[in-house]
Amino acid sequence: MTEYVIHPLVVGINETDQGIMTYQQGYGTRIHLPIYVFYLEGGDQRIIVDTGLEDFMAPPDVEARYGFQVFEFEEALASVGLKPEDVDIVIQTHLHNDHCENTYKCKNARIIVQKAEYEFALNPHPIDHRYFPELLEGLNLEIIEGDREIAPGIRVMLTPGHTPGGQSVIVDTRAGKALITGFCANDKNFPASAPVVAPGVHLDAVEALESAQRAKAAADLLLPLHDLSLGARKRIPE
């Protein structure tokens, strides 16, 4: 069995409200929201999950406060020995702009995206302002439907609700199955001794909650897509 090490690379950070993450909870609590590229090291292909923001301004104290470095996309890949043109596969959890602004730089990569996500991104509803169809132009897209193995030891699981075609990424590691959520979440969505909490931003609240429940059930190691604690971890598992 192919086993991987996951490298969470911070490629942007925003300040927002916790209620953006957790449905009907946490409003009024300001948080920092890291944006990640995940490099999946192992196997014979160079695979990343998401590509982050192209333009951002990190608050000046963030790196010292949280113990991680905030990279430009190219710097992030260089930190694990890669250049954008080296990437073979980009798995897009979804197509909100903060997850795909650098995808066009991976000129040799197959871009894995769910059909429902792709179709919505081409003609987005104005209720969701995070889609920019021009970000898809010129990409080598591989449109899939539903759960799918992407490479030995890596598969995607359709987890809609936050967006129409979000997909979580399940990765075999020596510590079990690690799951990168395909929807906005941090640690507060997955309390240790309480039910999961749906993402605060969603197009379908019921689907969003059910997807979060399925993600938790499928994971030995749960990696919420915007969890602050991941940024200080160089390798998962350590």
Coordinates of C-alpha atoms in Angstrom, one line a residue:
M1 CA 0.0 0.0 0.0
T2 CA 1.3 3.5 -0.9
E3 CA 1.5 5.7 2.1
Y4 CA 1.9 9.5 2.1
V5 CA 3.1 12.3 4.2
I6 CA 1.0 15.5 4.0
H7 CA 2.7 18.9 4.1
P8 CA 0.3 21.8 5.0
L9 CA 1.7 25.0 3.4
V10 CA 0.2 28.3 4.3
V11 CA -0.4 30.4 1.1
G12 CA -2.6 33.2 2.5
I13 CA -4.4 34.2 5.7
N14 CA -7.5 36.3 6.3
E15 CA -9.2 37.7 9.3
T16 CA -12.9 36.8 9.6
D17 CA -15.7 35.8 12.0
Q18 CA -15.9 32.3 13.5
G19 CA -19.5 32.2 12.4
I20 CA -18.2 31.9 8.8
M21 CA -16.9 28.5 9.8
T22 CA -19.6 27.3 12.2
Y23 CA -23.3 27.5 11.5
Q24 CA -25.2 29.5 14.1
Q25 CA -22.2 29.5 16.4
G26 CA -19.3 31.7 17.2
Y27 CA -20.6 35.0 15.8
G28 CA -18.6 38.0 17.1
T29 CA -15.4 36.0 17.7
R30 CA -12.7 37.2 15.3
I31 CA -10.3 34.6 14.0
H32 CA -7.5 34.2 11.5
L33 CA -8.3 31.9 8.6
P34 CA -5.2 30.2 7.0
I35 CA -5.4 29.1 3.4
Y36 CA -3.5 26.0 2.5
V37 CA -1.8 24.1 -0.3
F38 CA -1.4 20.5 0.8
Y39 CA 1.5 18.6 -0.8
L40 CA 1.0 14.8 -0.7
E41 CA 4.5 13.3 -0.6
G42 CA 4.7 9.7 -1.7
G43 CA 4.0 7.6 -4.7
D44 CA 5.3 8.3 -8.2
Q45 CA 3.3 11.5 -8.9
R46 CA 3.6 15.0 -7.5
I47 CA 0.1 15.8 -6.1
I48 CA -1.2 18.9 -4.3
V49 CA -4.6 19.8 -2.9
D50 CA -5.7 23.4 -3.8
T51 CA -3.5 26.3 -4.7
G52 CA -4.6 29.2 -2.5
L53 CA -4.7 32.9 -3.1
E54 CA -2.4 34.7 -5.5
D55 CA -2.6 38.2 -3.8
F56 CA -3.0 38.6 -0.1
M57 CA -1.6 40.6 2.8
A58 CA -0.7 38.7 5.9
P59 CA -1.0 40.6 9.3
P60 CA 2.5 41.4 10.5
D61 CA 2.4 39.3 13.7
V62 CA 0.8 36.2 12.3
E63 CA 3.9 34.1 11.8
A64 CA 5.3 34.7 15.2
R65 CA 1.9 34.3 16.9
Y66 CA 1.0 31.0 15.3
G67 CA 4.4 29.5 14.5
F68 CA 4.2 29.1 10.8
Q69 CA 5.4 30.9 7.7
V70 CA 3.1 32.4 5.2
F71 CA 4.3 31.8 1.7
E72 CA 3.7 33.0 -1.8
F73 CA 2.6 30.0 -3.9
E74 CA 6.0 29.5 -5.6
E75 CA 7.8 29.8 -2.3
A76 CA 5.5 27.2 -0.7
L77 CA 6.3 24.7 -3.4
A78 CA 10.0 25.5 -3.3
S79 CA 10.0 24.7 0.5
V80 CA 9.2 21.0 -0.5
G81 CA 11.5 21.0 -3.5
L82 CA 9.0 21.7 -6.2
K83 CA 8.2 24.2 -8.9
P84 CA 4.7 24.8 -10.3
E85 CA 5.5 23.0 -13.5
D86 CA 6.6 19.9 -11.6
V87 CA 3.1 19.3 -10.3
D88 CA 1.3 16.3 -11.9
I89 CA -2.1 16.6 -10.3
V90 CA -4.0 19.4 -8.5
I91 CA -7.0 18.2 -6.6
Q92 CA -9.5 21.1 -6.1
T93 CA -11.5 20.7 -3.0
H94 CA -13.8 23.3 -4.5
L95 CA -13.5 26.4 -6.7
H96 CA -13.9 29.3 -4.4
N97 CA -11.2 31.7 -5.4
D98 CA -9.1 31.3 -2.2
H99 CA -8.5 27.7 -3.3
C100 CA -7.7 28.0 -6.9
E101 CA -6.1 31.4 -7.8
N102 CA -2.7 29.8 -8.5
T103 CA -3.9 26.7 -10.3
Y104 CA -3.1 28.2 -13.8
K105 CA 0.6 28.2 -12.8
C106 CA 0.6 24.4 -12.7
K107 CA 0.8 24.1 -16.5
N108 CA 1.6 20.4 -16.7
A109 CA -1.0 19.3 -14.2
R110 CA -4.3 17.5 -14.5
I111 CA -6.8 19.5 -12.4
I112 CA -9.4 17.2 -10.7
V113 CA -12.7 18.9 -10.1
Q114 CA -16.3 17.6 -9.5
K115 CA -18.8 18.1 -12.3
A116 CA -21.3 19.8 -10.1
E117 CA -18.6 22.3 -8.9
Y118 CA -17.4 23.0 -12.4
E119 CA -20.8 23.6 -13.8
F120 CA -21.7 26.0 -10.9
A121 CA -18.4 27.8 -11.2
L122 CA -19.1 28.5 -14.9
N123 CA -22.4 30.2 -14.1
P124 CA -22.3 31.1 -10.4
H125 CA -25.4 32.3 -8.5
P126 CA -24.9 35.8 -7.2
I127 CA -25.5 34.6 -3.6
D128 CA -21.9 33.2 -3.7
H129 CA -19.4 35.9 -4.7
R130 CA -16.3 33.7 -4.4
Y131 CA -16.5 32.2 -8.0
F132 CA -14.6 33.6 -10.9
P133 CA -15.1 31.6 -14.1
E134 CA -12.0 33.2 -15.7
L135 CA -9.8 31.2 -13.2
L136 CA -10.7 28.1 -15.1
E137 CA -9.6 29.3 -18.5
G138 CA -6.8 27.2 -20.1
L139 CA -6.7 24.6 -17.4
N140 CA -6.3 20.9 -18.1
L141 CA -9.4 19.9 -16.3
E142 CA -10.4 16.4 -15.5
I143 CA -14.1 16.5 -14.6
I144 CA -15.3 13.7 -12.4
E145 CA -18.6 12.7 -10.7
G146 CA -18.7 11.3 -7.2
D147 CA -16.2 9.3 -5.2
R148 CA -13.1 8.3 -7.1
E149 CA -9.5 7.0 -6.6
I150 CA -7.1 9.5 -7.9
A151 CA -3.9 7.6 -7.3
P152 CA -2.9 4.6 -5.2
G153 CA -3.6 5.6 -1.6
I154 CA -5.5 8.8 -2.5
R155 CA -9.2 9.1 -3.2
V156 CA -11.8 11.9 -3.2
M157 CA -15.2 11.7 -1.5
L158 CA -18.0 14.0 -2.7
T159 CA -19.0 16.3 0.2
P160 CA -21.4 18.9 -1.1
G161 CA -23.3 21.6 0.8
H162 CA -20.7 24.3 1.4
T163 CA -20.6 24.3 -2.4
P164 CA -22.4 22.1 -5.0
G165 CA -19.5 19.9 -5.7
G166 CA -17.0 20.0 -2.8
Q167 CA -14.8 17.0 -2.5
S168 CA -12.8 15.8 0.5
V169 CA -9.5 14.1 0.0
I170 CA -8.7 10.9 1.8
V171 CA -5.0 10.0 2.0
D172 CA -3.4 6.8 3.3
T173 CA -0.7 7.4 5.8
R174 CA 1.2 5.3 8.3
A175 CA -1.2 6.6 11.0
G176 CA -4.3 5.7 9.1
K177 CA -6.6 7.6 6.7
A178 CA -6.2 11.4 6.8
L179 CA -9.0 13.4 5.4
I180 CA -8.7 17.0 4.2
T181 CA -12.2 18.4 4.2
G182 CA -13.6 19.7 1.0
F183 CA -15.5 22.5 2.7
C184 CA -14.7 25.4 5.0
A185 CA -14.1 24.2 8.5
N186 CA -11.8 24.5 11.5
D187 CA -11.4 22.6 14.7
K188 CA -14.7 24.2 16.1
N189 CA -16.7 22.2 13.5
F190 CA -15.5 19.0 15.0
P191 CA -15.8 19.2 18.8
A192 CA -14.4 16.1 20.6
S193 CA -17.5 15.4 22.7
A194 CA -20.4 17.0 20.7
P195 CA -22.0 16.6 17.3
V196 CA -20.3 18.1 14.3
V197 CA -21.2 21.6 13.2
A198 CA -22.1 22.5 9.6
P199 CA -20.0 25.1 7.8
G200 CA -21.3 28.6 8.5
V201 CA -21.2 29.4 4.7
H202 CA -23.2 26.9 2.6
L203 CA -25.6 26.6 -0.3
D204 CA -27.5 23.7 1.4
A205 CA -27.4 23.5 5.2
V206 CA -28.6 19.9 5.3
E207 CA -26.1 18.7 2.8
A208 CA -23.3 20.6 4.5
L209 CA -24.1 19.0 7.9
E210 CA -24.3 15.5 6.4
S211 CA -21.1 16.0 4.6
A212 CA -19.3 17.1 7.8
Q213 CA -20.7 14.0 9.5
R214 CA -19.5 11.7 6.7
A215 CA -16.1 13.3 6.7
K216 CA -15.6 12.8 10.4
A217 CA -16.7 9.2 10.1
A218 CA -14.3 8.4 7.3
A219 CA -11.2 9.8 9.0
D220 CA -8.6 8.5 11.4
L221 CA -6.9 11.9 11.1
L222 CA -9.2 14.8 10.4
L223 CA -7.7 17.9 8.7
P224 CA -10.2 20.8 8.6
L225 CA -9.5 22.9 5.5
H226 CA -8.9 26.1 7.4
D227 CA -7.7 24.9 10.8
L228 CA -5.0 27.1 12.3
S229 CA -3.1 24.3 14.1
L230 CA -2.2 22.6 10.8
G231 CA 0.1 25.5 9.7
A232 CA 2.7 24.7 12.4
R233 CA 2.9 21.1 11.5
K234 CA 5.6 20.4 8.8
R235 CA 4.5 16.8 8.3
I236 CA 1.3 14.8 8.9
P237 CA 1.8 12.4 10.5
E238 CA 4.8 13.7 12.3

